[in-house]
Amino acid sequence: MLNVPSQAFPAPGSQQRVASQGRSKVPLKQGRSLMDWIRLTRSGKDLTGLKGRLIDVTEEELKTHNKKDDCWICIRGLVYNVSPYMEYHPGGEDELMRAAGADGTDLFNEVHRWVNYESMLKECLVGRMAMKPAVPKDCHEGKRVLNGMLPKSQVTDTLPKEGPSSPSYDWFQTESSVTIVIYTKQKNINLDSVVVDLQDDILRAELAVIKDHSYLIHIELSHEVQENFSVRAIENVGKVDIVLQKRENISWKCLGHPLEKHDSFIPKKDTGLYYRKCQLISKEDVTHDTRLFCLMLPPSTHLQVPVGQHVYLKLSVTGDFVSVSSPEGNFKVSKLQDVEDLFLLAAGTGFTPMVNVLNYALTSMSSLRKVKLMFFNKTEDDIIWRCQLEKLALKDKRVDVEFVLSAPSSEWSGKQGHVSPALLSEFLQRSSENSRVFLCICGPTPFTDEGIRLLHDLNFSTDEIHGFTA
């Protein structure tokens, strides 16, 4: 375990200690204000001494960095080089030195719990604490690591030896709350990657961390918590916080009892589909054979369907609830980075994933010049949201929409037929000769397979094509 400094924090004689007049601050030198610190962090200067690398820090390594000009501090499992911040700290250098070369989490929580240290010190991040392996049978066995982390269970042995490195977690508490901190070891983790369910004080959190692997926390909490909780992702350090509210303001001796596959990092296919019951709020007809369902998630669930992914539904013949699975799919919005021309090919209900892709493209892709949708249906009555798509094309000059019917009426004057080289060659016109392109295709399996084959024949590479599959 890390040795937390035993001294009172702040020290009895410190200018930072709360007195009857309130907490006083140490006078700062000229040019050492908060705005000066912000300017320094944005200057591009290497404030860690590691030239942008993130490392795993052992207890022994941390202890060696305990001087003013070489001061590392661990806060909630993350290690920061605070030497550059010494002269900017309102509480003075002596206060930072109380935790030099050690875990200062408890000291930080006592004095600065409300401070957004992650933002303040993000350019000083050295890395995270290296975890020591341990295999307890339950929360009463084995030593705690850091601030109460339950060490890894034997389930993690299912991870392939040459697979990606496994995430880990830690937890800490205040009088009224418990925070579970997940260290993903991957940057750019966002809330779309996290699904959390809380039912009968059983917490299940699944993170789609990398490629086809998921990290799972599955634990029966040691005490009751309220059903409402919050989830936040600190993208630049790849950290996720789950904040639970205690029903009673008592101190927890452990987080809880591990359940099946707890603290495991395994292929997503091995986690299985997990469903939660959602209340059906409304349903409306979109076409003669398509309906739009509006569902309300339980207050004890955090779930956001990422762009280009989908969920499965299970519906009782009678009843007001629909069971909704966790998101599925391997589409990543990173594939759209720097894309200038986006082509969408959809058939029937295969238009569904295109809705979020289209919205993301128009709101978040600064490089986008053109997005073109070719929508295949049998008849005019089958076209989902035709009116809305035509209005969008009129409103936004970047958008082109073409409808293709396989069994049109005699009044139809638009394109007709099935996916073919002739239709695609005319449709897939770039906005400029060398523009960066990406193509998405979704529909019945024969449509998708044939479309991908034709796109390859037209010299589009595998990296430029994504076929959605159920």
Short mmCIF file of C-alpha atoms in Angstrom, two decimals:
data_model
loop_
_atom_site.label_atom_id
_atom_site.label_comp_id
_atom_site.label_asym_id
_atom_site.label_seq_id
_atom_site.Cartn_x
_atom_site.Cartn_y
_atom_site.Cartn_z
CA MET A 1 0.00 0.00 0.00
CA LEU A 2 1.05 3.58 -0.48
CA ASN A 3 2.05 5.36 2.69
CA VAL A 4 -0.20 8.38 3.05
CA PRO A 5 1.61 11.17 4.94
CA SER A 6 0.50 11.17 8.56
CA GLN A 7 0.94 14.89 9.18
CA ALA A 8 -2.11 17.06 9.55
CA PHE A 9 -2.96 18.74 6.27
CA PRO A 10 -2.75 21.68 6.10
CA ALA A 11 -0.13 21.88 8.85
CA PRO A 12 -1.15 23.59 12.12
CA GLY A 13 0.90 26.69 11.35
CA SER A 14 -0.02 26.83 7.68
CA GLN A 15 -1.45 29.98 6.12
CA GLN A 16 -3.86 27.66 4.33
CA ARG A 17 -5.44 26.22 7.50
CA VAL A 18 -9.02 27.31 8.05
CA ALA A 19 -9.26 29.85 10.84
CA SER A 20 -12.16 31.82 12.23
CA GLN A 21 -11.59 34.43 9.52
CA GLY A 22 -11.61 31.74 6.77
CA ARG A 23 -8.75 30.21 4.81
CA SER A 24 -6.02 32.70 3.90
CA LYS A 25 -3.81 32.32 0.86
CA VAL A 26 -0.06 32.62 0.44
CA PRO A 27 0.92 35.79 -1.49
CA LEU A 28 2.08 34.80 -4.97
CA LYS A 29 4.97 36.32 -6.88
CA GLN A 30 4.20 38.62 -9.77
CA GLY A 31 3.43 36.60 -12.89
CA ARG A 32 2.25 33.59 -10.90
CA SER A 33 -1.54 34.09 -11.02
CA LEU A 34 -4.08 31.50 -12.11
CA MET A 35 -4.23 33.07 -15.57
CA ASP A 36 -0.44 32.92 -15.77
CA TRP A 37 -0.62 29.19 -14.97
CA ILE A 38 -3.26 28.64 -17.64
CA ARG A 39 -1.09 30.44 -20.18
CA LEU A 40 1.86 28.24 -19.22
CA THR A 41 -0.16 25.02 -19.63
CA ARG A 42 -1.23 26.16 -23.09
CA SER A 43 2.27 27.15 -24.18
CA GLY A 44 3.23 23.66 -25.30
CA LYS A 45 6.06 23.46 -22.77
CA ASP A 46 6.82 19.97 -21.45
CA LEU A 47 5.67 20.19 -17.81
CA THR A 48 6.17 16.52 -16.98
CA GLY A 49 9.71 16.00 -18.19
CA LEU A 50 8.58 12.91 -20.10
CA LYS A 51 8.04 14.53 -23.53
CA GLY A 52 4.39 13.55 -23.70
CA ARG A 53 4.78 9.90 -22.62
CA LEU A 54 2.47 8.41 -19.98
CA ILE A 55 4.01 5.80 -17.68
CA ASP A 56 2.95 3.38 -14.94
CA VAL A 57 4.52 4.58 -11.68
CA THR A 58 5.54 2.14 -8.95
CA GLU A 59 5.45 3.04 -5.26
CA GLU A 60 9.24 2.94 -5.19
CA GLU A 61 9.51 5.31 -8.18
CA LEU A 62 6.98 7.74 -6.68
CA LYS A 63 8.91 7.95 -3.40
CA THR A 64 12.07 9.14 -5.17
CA HIS A 65 10.35 12.29 -6.50
CA ASN A 66 10.02 14.14 -3.20
CA LYS A 67 11.88 17.42 -3.69
CA LYS A 68 10.58 20.87 -4.65
CA ASP A 69 12.28 20.76 -8.03
CA ASP A 70 11.26 17.13 -8.56
CA CYS A 71 7.91 16.61 -6.88
CA TRP A 72 5.42 13.93 -7.93
CA ILE A 73 2.09 13.47 -6.17
CA CYS A 74 -0.53 10.74 -6.59
CA ILE A 75 -4.20 11.82 -6.50
CA ARG A 76 -6.86 9.12 -6.95
CA GLY A 77 -4.49 6.78 -8.74
CA LEU A 78 -3.04 9.37 -11.15
CA VAL A 79 0.47 10.78 -10.73
CA TYR A 80 1.32 14.42 -11.45
CA ASN A 81 4.63 16.29 -11.59
CA VAL A 82 3.64 19.36 -9.55
CA SER A 83 7.09 20.96 -9.53
CA PRO A 84 6.12 23.50 -12.26
CA TYR A 85 2.98 24.36 -10.26
CA MET A 86 4.80 25.09 -6.98
CA GLU A 87 4.99 28.88 -7.39
CA TYR A 88 1.40 29.07 -8.67
CA HIS A 89 -0.23 27.19 -5.78
CA PRO A 90 -2.35 29.57 -3.65
CA GLY A 91 -1.63 27.51 -0.53
CA GLY A 92 2.12 27.76 -0.94
CA GLU A 93 4.89 25.28 -1.69
CA ASP A 94 4.91 23.78 1.81
CA GLU A 95 1.37 22.50 1.40
CA LEU A 96 2.21 20.64 -1.81
CA MET A 97 5.33 19.19 -0.20
CA ARG A 98 3.17 17.49 2.46
CA ALA A 99 2.32 14.88 -0.16
CA ALA A 100 5.60 14.89 -2.09
CA GLY A 101 6.49 11.45 -3.37
CA ALA A 102 3.34 9.92 -1.88
CA ASP A 103 -0.40 9.36 -2.28
CA GLY A 104 -2.03 12.66 -1.39
CA THR A 105 -5.63 11.62 -2.13
CA ASP A 106 -6.90 11.75 1.45
CA LEU A 107 -5.17 15.05 2.04
CA PHE A 108 -6.57 16.48 -1.18
CA ASN A 109 -10.11 15.32 -0.31
CA GLU A 110 -9.84 16.97 3.10
CA VAL A 111 -8.95 20.41 1.77
CA HIS A 112 -9.55 20.61 -2.01
CA ARG A 113 -12.26 18.09 -2.80
CA TRP A 114 -14.21 20.64 -4.88
CA VAL A 115 -11.21 21.62 -7.03
CA ASN A 116 -11.09 20.37 -10.65
CA TYR A 117 -7.50 19.21 -10.35
CA GLU A 118 -7.74 17.10 -13.52
CA SER A 119 -8.18 20.22 -15.62
CA MET A 120 -5.73 22.30 -13.57
CA LEU A 121 -2.94 19.71 -13.74
CA LYS A 122 -3.70 17.86 -16.99
CA GLU A 123 -0.43 19.01 -18.61
CA CYS A 124 1.46 17.74 -15.55
CA LEU A 125 0.14 14.18 -15.81
CA VAL A 126 2.96 11.63 -15.53
CA GLY A 127 0.79 8.49 -15.64
CA ARG A 128 -1.03 6.18 -13.28
CA MET A 129 0.01 4.06 -10.36
CA ALA A 130 1.10 0.54 -11.22
CA MET A 131 -1.23 -1.92 -9.54
CA LYS A 132 -0.01 -4.87 -7.50
CA PRO A 133 -1.81 -8.11 -8.37
CA ALA A 134 -3.94 -9.72 -5.66
CA VAL A 135 -6.75 -12.27 -5.69
CA PRO A 136 -9.12 -11.98 -2.70
CA LYS A 137 -12.24 -14.17 -2.46
CA ASP A 138 -14.35 -11.32 -1.15
CA CYS A 139 -14.08 -7.84 0.22
CA HIS A 140 -12.94 -9.04 3.67
CA GLU A 141 -9.86 -10.83 2.37
CA GLY A 142 -6.61 -9.43 1.06
CA LYS A 143 -5.20 -5.94 1.41
CA ARG A 144 -6.75 -2.94 -0.23
CA VAL A 145 -4.78 -1.17 -2.94
CA LEU A 146 -4.63 2.62 -3.05
CA ASN A 147 -7.87 4.08 -1.64
CA GLY A 148 -9.92 0.94 -1.31
CA MET A 149 -9.64 -0.77 -4.68
CA LEU A 150 -10.76 -4.38 -4.81
CA PRO A 151 -7.85 -6.18 -6.46
CA LYS A 152 -8.37 -8.12 -9.65
CA SER A 153 -10.37 -11.35 -9.63
CA GLN A 154 -9.25 -14.54 -11.27
CA VAL A 155 -11.61 -13.86 -14.15
CA THR A 156 -9.03 -11.59 -15.76
CA ASP A 157 -7.05 -14.70 -16.65
CA THR A 158 -9.43 -15.07 -19.61
CA LEU A 159 -7.67 -12.19 -21.37
CA PRO A 160 -5.37 -13.41 -24.16
CA LYS A 161 -1.72 -13.05 -23.21
CA GLU A 162 -0.97 -10.87 -26.22
CA GLY A 163 -4.18 -8.81 -26.03
CA PRO A 164 -4.48 -5.13 -25.07
CA SER A 165 -3.58 -4.20 -21.49
CA SER A 166 -6.42 -4.48 -19.01
CA PRO A 167 -8.05 -1.44 -17.36
CA SER A 168 -8.30 -1.27 -13.58
CA TYR A 169 -10.37 0.54 -11.00
CA ASP A 170 -10.17 2.22 -7.62
CA TRP A 171 -12.75 3.76 -5.28
CA PHE A 172 -12.95 6.40 -2.60
CA GLN A 173 -15.70 7.83 -0.43
CA THR A 174 -16.89 10.96 1.26
CA GLU A 175 -19.49 11.16 4.01
CA SER A 176 -22.37 11.05 1.50
CA SER A 177 -20.98 9.53 -1.71
CA VAL A 178 -18.88 6.73 -3.19
CA THR A 179 -16.87 7.31 -6.36
CA ILE A 180 -15.62 4.42 -8.50
CA VAL A 181 -12.71 5.44 -10.73
CA ILE A 182 -11.93 3.35 -13.81
CA TYR A 183 -8.54 3.77 -15.45
CA THR A 184 -8.97 2.62 -19.06
CA LYS A 185 -5.34 3.11 -20.20
CA GLN A 186 -6.81 4.57 -23.38
CA LYS A 187 -7.22 8.23 -24.25
CA ASN A 188 -10.33 9.76 -25.85
CA ILE A 189 -12.78 7.64 -23.85
CA ASN A 190 -16.19 9.34 -23.86
CA LEU A 191 -19.59 8.75 -22.26
CA ASP A 192 -20.80 6.83 -25.32
CA SER A 193 -18.34 4.11 -24.36
CA VAL A 194 -19.85 3.57 -20.90
CA VAL A 195 -23.03 1.69 -19.93
CA VAL A 196 -23.96 1.56 -16.22
CA ASP A 197 -26.90 -0.24 -14.62
CA LEU A 198 -27.81 -0.17 -10.92
CA GLN A 199 -30.48 -2.59 -9.72
CA ASP A 200 -31.12 -3.71 -6.14
CA ASP A 201 -27.69 -2.34 -5.15
CA ILE A 202 -25.98 -4.48 -7.79
CA LEU A 203 -23.76 -2.32 -10.00
CA ARG A 204 -22.90 -3.38 -13.52
CA ALA A 205 -20.65 -1.10 -15.58
CA GLU A 206 -19.40 -2.07 -19.03
CA LEU A 207 -16.84 -0.06 -21.00
CA ALA A 208 -16.21 -0.58 -24.69
CA VAL A 209 -12.53 0.24 -24.30
CA ILE A 210 -10.72 -0.94 -27.38
CA LYS A 211 -11.73 -2.74 -30.57
CA ASP A 212 -13.79 -5.79 -29.62
CA HIS A 213 -12.91 -5.93 -25.92
CA SER A 214 -15.03 -4.77 -22.98
CA TYR A 215 -14.09 -4.07 -19.37
CA LEU A 216 -16.72 -5.13 -16.84
CA ILE A 217 -17.37 -4.16 -13.24
CA HIS A 218 -20.06 -6.34 -11.66
CA ILE A 219 -20.41 -6.04 -7.91
CA GLU A 220 -22.99 -6.27 -5.14
CA LEU A 221 -22.45 -3.08 -3.17
CA SER A 222 -21.82 -3.44 0.55
CA HIS A 223 -24.45 -0.80 1.45
CA GLU A 224 -27.57 0.73 -0.07
CA VAL A 225 -27.27 3.64 -2.48
CA GLN A 226 -29.80 5.93 -4.15
CA GLU A 227 -30.94 5.00 -7.65
CA ASN A 228 -29.70 8.24 -9.20
CA PHE A 229 -25.99 8.44 -9.94
CA SER A 230 -23.67 10.38 -12.24
CA VAL A 231 -21.05 9.30 -14.77
CA ARG A 232 -18.27 11.45 -16.17
CA ALA A 233 -15.40 10.75 -18.54
CA ILE A 234 -12.08 12.61 -18.42
CA GLU A 235 -11.06 12.03 -22.02
CA ASN A 236 -7.50 13.34 -21.98
CA VAL A 237 -6.42 10.82 -19.33
CA GLY A 238 -8.82 8.00 -20.20
CA LYS A 239 -10.54 8.00 -16.81
CA VAL A 240 -14.21 7.34 -15.97
CA ASP A 241 -15.86 8.28 -12.66
CA ILE A 242 -19.11 6.74 -11.40
CA VAL A 243 -20.47 8.72 -8.45
CA LEU A 244 -22.99 6.94 -6.20
CA GLN A 245 -25.00 8.63 -3.43
CA LYS A 246 -25.17 6.78 -0.10
CA ARG A 247 -28.55 6.19 1.53
CA GLU A 248 -26.87 6.45 4.94
CA ASN A 249 -23.90 8.63 5.81
CA ILE A 250 -21.76 5.81 7.13
CA SER A 251 -18.22 4.75 6.32
CA TRP A 252 -17.88 1.75 3.99
CA LYS A 253 -15.20 -0.79 4.88
CA CYS A 254 -15.23 -2.20 1.35
CA LEU A 255 -16.96 -1.54 -1.94
CA GLY A 256 -18.82 -4.84 -2.05
CA HIS A 257 -18.80 -8.48 -3.16
CA PRO A 258 -17.60 -9.34 -6.69
CA LEU A 259 -20.12 -11.10 -8.95
CA GLU A 260 -19.69 -13.07 -12.18
CA LYS A 261 -17.04 -11.65 -14.56
CA HIS A 262 -16.29 -8.75 -12.20
CA ASP A 263 -13.12 -6.78 -12.99
CA SER A 264 -12.65 -8.66 -16.26
CA PHE A 265 -11.38 -7.52 -19.65
CA ILE A 266 -12.66 -9.95 -22.24
CA PRO A 267 -13.89 -10.11 -25.84
CA LYS A 268 -17.23 -8.34 -26.10
CA LYS A 269 -18.88 -11.47 -27.54
CA ASP A 270 -18.19 -13.26 -24.24
CA THR A 271 -19.99 -10.66 -22.12
CA GLY A 272 -23.37 -11.49 -23.68
CA LEU A 273 -26.26 -9.11 -24.27
CA TYR A 274 -27.49 -7.33 -21.16
CA TYR A 275 -31.05 -5.96 -21.16
CA ARG A 276 -32.83 -3.42 -18.96
CA LYS A 277 -36.56 -2.68 -18.93
CA CYS A 278 -37.52 0.70 -20.42
CA GLN A 279 -40.94 2.29 -20.26
CA LEU A 280 -42.71 2.78 -23.58
CA ILE A 281 -43.70 6.46 -23.69
CA SER A 282 -45.19 6.73 -27.17
CA LYS A 283 -45.31 5.15 -30.61
CA GLU A 284 -46.23 6.65 -33.95
CA ASP A 285 -46.51 5.47 -37.53
CA VAL A 286 -43.67 6.48 -39.85
CA THR A 287 -44.75 4.45 -42.89
CA HIS A 288 -47.38 1.77 -43.42
CA ASP A 289 -45.07 -0.85 -41.87
CA THR A 290 -42.66 1.19 -39.74
CA ARG A 291 -43.23 2.68 -36.28
CA LEU A 292 -41.21 5.07 -34.14
CA PHE A 293 -40.99 4.05 -30.46
CA CYS A 294 -40.05 6.53 -27.74
CA LEU A 295 -38.60 4.77 -24.70
CA MET A 296 -37.55 6.09 -21.27
CA LEU A 297 -34.50 4.56 -19.62
CA PRO A 298 -34.70 3.71 -15.91
CA PRO A 299 -33.23 6.46 -13.68
CA SER A 300 -30.70 3.85 -12.53
CA THR A 301 -29.24 3.39 -16.03
CA HIS A 302 -26.66 5.37 -17.99
CA LEU A 303 -26.75 4.43 -21.68
CA GLN A 304 -26.01 6.41 -24.85
CA VAL A 305 -26.07 4.66 -28.22
CA PRO A 306 -22.86 5.64 -30.06
CA VAL A 307 -23.01 6.87 -33.64
CA GLY A 308 -23.39 3.96 -36.04
CA GLN A 309 -24.29 1.39 -33.37
CA HIS A 310 -27.62 -0.25 -32.51
CA VAL A 311 -29.58 -1.98 -29.74
CA TYR A 312 -31.83 -5.03 -29.68
CA LEU A 313 -35.38 -4.95 -28.31
CA LYS A 314 -37.46 -7.59 -26.53
CA LEU A 315 -41.17 -6.82 -26.22
CA SER A 316 -43.90 -8.69 -24.39
CA VAL A 317 -47.11 -9.11 -26.38
CA THR A 318 -48.95 -7.27 -23.60
CA GLY A 319 -47.24 -4.67 -21.40
CA ASP A 320 -45.90 -1.11 -21.29
CA PHE A 321 -42.21 -2.01 -21.03
CA VAL A 322 -39.61 -2.86 -23.67
CA SER A 323 -36.32 -4.57 -22.80
CA VAL A 324 -33.39 -2.78 -24.45
CA SER A 325 -29.92 -4.27 -24.88
CA SER A 326 -26.59 -2.53 -24.48
CA PRO A 327 -25.25 -0.98 -27.71
CA GLU A 328 -23.75 -3.29 -30.31
CA GLY A 329 -21.60 -2.62 -33.36
CA ASN A 330 -18.02 -1.83 -34.30
CA PHE A 331 -18.41 1.53 -36.05
CA LYS A 332 -16.10 4.25 -34.72
CA VAL A 333 -16.55 7.94 -35.48
CA SER A 334 -12.77 8.19 -35.72
CA LYS A 335 -13.22 6.67 -39.20
CA LEU A 336 -14.81 9.96 -40.25
CA GLN A 337 -11.86 12.12 -39.23
CA ASP A 338 -10.82 14.50 -42.02
CA VAL A 339 -13.39 13.02 -44.45
CA GLU A 340 -14.53 15.51 -47.09
CA ASP A 341 -17.08 13.43 -49.04
CA LEU A 342 -19.39 11.05 -47.16
CA PHE A 343 -21.53 8.62 -49.18
CA LEU A 344 -24.43 6.74 -47.54
CA LEU A 345 -26.11 3.76 -49.21
CA ALA A 346 -29.25 2.47 -47.50
CA ALA A 347 -32.02 0.01 -48.32
CA GLY A 348 -35.33 -0.01 -46.40
CA THR A 349 -34.86 0.01 -42.63
CA GLY A 350 -31.10 0.00 -43.29
CA PHE A 351 -31.57 3.76 -43.24
CA THR A 352 -31.79 3.61 -39.41
CA PRO A 353 -28.04 3.84 -38.55
CA MET A 354 -27.64 6.54 -41.20
CA VAL A 355 -29.71 8.97 -39.12
CA ASN A 356 -27.02 9.40 -36.43
CA VAL A 357 -24.18 9.24 -38.97
CA LEU A 358 -25.85 12.00 -41.00
CA ASN A 359 -26.47 14.15 -37.93
CA TYR A 360 -22.89 13.68 -36.70
CA ALA A 361 -21.48 14.55 -40.12
CA LEU A 362 -23.42 17.81 -40.38
CA THR A 363 -22.74 18.96 -36.82
CA SER A 364 -19.26 17.65 -35.97
CA MET A 365 -17.21 17.15 -39.16
CA SER A 366 -15.46 20.42 -39.91
CA SER A 367 -13.79 18.93 -43.01
CA LEU A 368 -17.09 17.86 -44.62
CA ARG A 369 -17.85 19.25 -48.07
CA LYS A 370 -20.60 16.91 -49.22
CA VAL A 371 -22.77 14.12 -47.80
CA LYS A 372 -24.84 12.11 -50.30
CA LEU A 373 -27.53 9.58 -49.48
CA MET A 374 -28.81 7.01 -52.00
CA PHE A 375 -31.91 5.42 -50.47
CA PHE A 376 -33.27 2.18 -52.02
CA ASN A 377 -36.91 1.15 -51.42
CA LYS A 378 -39.59 -0.92 -53.11
CA THR A 379 -42.31 1.76 -53.45
CA GLU A 380 -42.79 5.42 -52.56
CA ASP A 381 -44.88 4.44 -49.54
CA ASP A 382 -41.87 2.54 -48.13
CA ILE A 383 -39.58 5.61 -47.96
CA ILE A 384 -38.88 6.43 -44.30
CA TRP A 385 -38.93 10.17 -43.47
CA ARG A 386 -39.00 11.22 -47.10
CA CYS A 387 -40.40 14.67 -46.35
CA GLN A 388 -37.78 15.39 -43.66
CA LEU A 389 -34.93 14.28 -45.92
CA GLU A 390 -36.12 16.46 -48.80
CA LYS A 391 -36.41 19.46 -46.46
CA LEU A 392 -32.89 18.82 -45.12
CA ALA A 393 -31.47 18.73 -48.66
CA LEU A 394 -33.14 22.06 -49.43
CA LYS A 395 -31.93 23.64 -46.19
CA ASP A 396 -28.30 22.41 -46.24
CA LYS A 397 -26.44 22.67 -49.55
CA ARG A 398 -23.94 20.04 -48.40
CA VAL A 399 -26.69 17.39 -48.51
CA ASP A 400 -27.87 15.46 -51.59
CA VAL A 401 -30.58 12.79 -51.36
CA GLU A 402 -31.53 10.37 -54.14
CA PHE A 403 -34.37 7.84 -53.93
CA VAL A 404 -34.28 4.61 -55.95
CA LEU A 405 -37.35 2.36 -56.25
CA SER A 406 -37.41 -1.26 -57.37
CA ALA A 407 -41.20 -1.45 -57.92
CA PRO A 408 -42.30 2.14 -58.68
CA SER A 409 -45.71 3.28 -59.82
CA SER A 410 -46.19 4.62 -63.33
CA GLU A 411 -46.10 8.19 -61.95
CA TRP A 412 -42.57 7.80 -60.52
CA SER A 413 -40.05 9.95 -62.41
CA GLY A 414 -36.98 9.25 -60.26
CA LYS A 415 -34.33 6.55 -60.43
CA GLN A 416 -35.36 2.90 -60.33
CA GLY A 417 -33.77 -0.53 -60.11
CA HIS A 418 -31.44 -2.32 -57.71
CA VAL A 419 -27.91 -1.48 -56.57
CA SER A 420 -25.74 -1.64 -59.71
CA PRO A 421 -22.47 -0.35 -61.20
CA ALA A 422 -24.36 2.16 -63.35
CA LEU A 423 -26.22 3.71 -60.41
CA LEU A 424 -23.14 3.81 -58.17
CA SER A 425 -20.78 5.23 -60.80
CA GLU A 426 -23.07 8.21 -61.31
CA PHE A 427 -23.74 8.65 -57.60
CA LEU A 428 -20.18 8.42 -56.27
CA GLN A 429 -18.88 11.70 -57.68
CA ARG A 430 -16.29 13.41 -55.45
CA SER A 431 -16.47 17.12 -54.68
CA SER A 432 -12.86 17.37 -55.89
CA GLU A 433 -10.52 14.97 -57.66
CA ASN A 434 -8.50 13.93 -54.60
CA SER A 435 -11.02 14.50 -51.81
CA ARG A 436 -10.94 12.11 -48.84
CA VAL A 437 -14.00 9.84 -48.94
CA PHE A 438 -15.83 7.37 -46.73
CA LEU A 439 -18.79 5.13 -47.59
CA CYS A 440 -21.41 3.58 -45.28
CA ILE A 441 -23.81 0.90 -46.46
CA CYS A 442 -26.69 -0.83 -44.66
CA GLY A 443 -29.67 -2.93 -45.63
CA PRO A 444 -30.66 -6.58 -46.10
CA THR A 445 -27.59 -8.84 -46.17
CA PRO A 446 -27.73 -9.49 -49.97
CA PHE A 447 -27.91 -5.71 -50.60
CA THR A 448 -24.97 -4.97 -48.29
CA ASP A 449 -22.79 -7.78 -49.62
CA GLU A 450 -23.45 -6.88 -53.26
CA GLY A 451 -22.94 -3.17 -52.57
CA ILE A 452 -19.56 -3.74 -50.92
CA ARG A 453 -18.46 -5.97 -53.81
CA LEU A 454 -19.40 -3.28 -56.34
CA LEU A 455 -17.62 -0.58 -54.33
CA HIS A 456 -14.42 -2.64 -54.42
CA ASP A 457 -14.86 -3.04 -58.18
CA LEU A 458 -15.03 0.76 -58.37
CA ASN A 459 -11.60 0.91 -56.65
CA PHE A 460 -12.70 1.97 -53.17
CA SER A 461 -10.49 0.41 -50.49
CA THR A 462 -11.63 -1.59 -47.47
CA ASP A 463 -10.55 1.28 -45.19
CA GLU A 464 -12.96 3.59 -47.02
CA ILE A 465 -16.03 1.34 -46.59
CA HIS A 466 -18.11 0.37 -43.56
CA GLY A 467 -20.91 -2.16 -43.88
CA PHE A 468 -23.42 -2.17 -41.01
CA THR A 469 -24.61 -5.59 -39.88
CA ALA A 470 -27.17 -6.60 -37.29
#
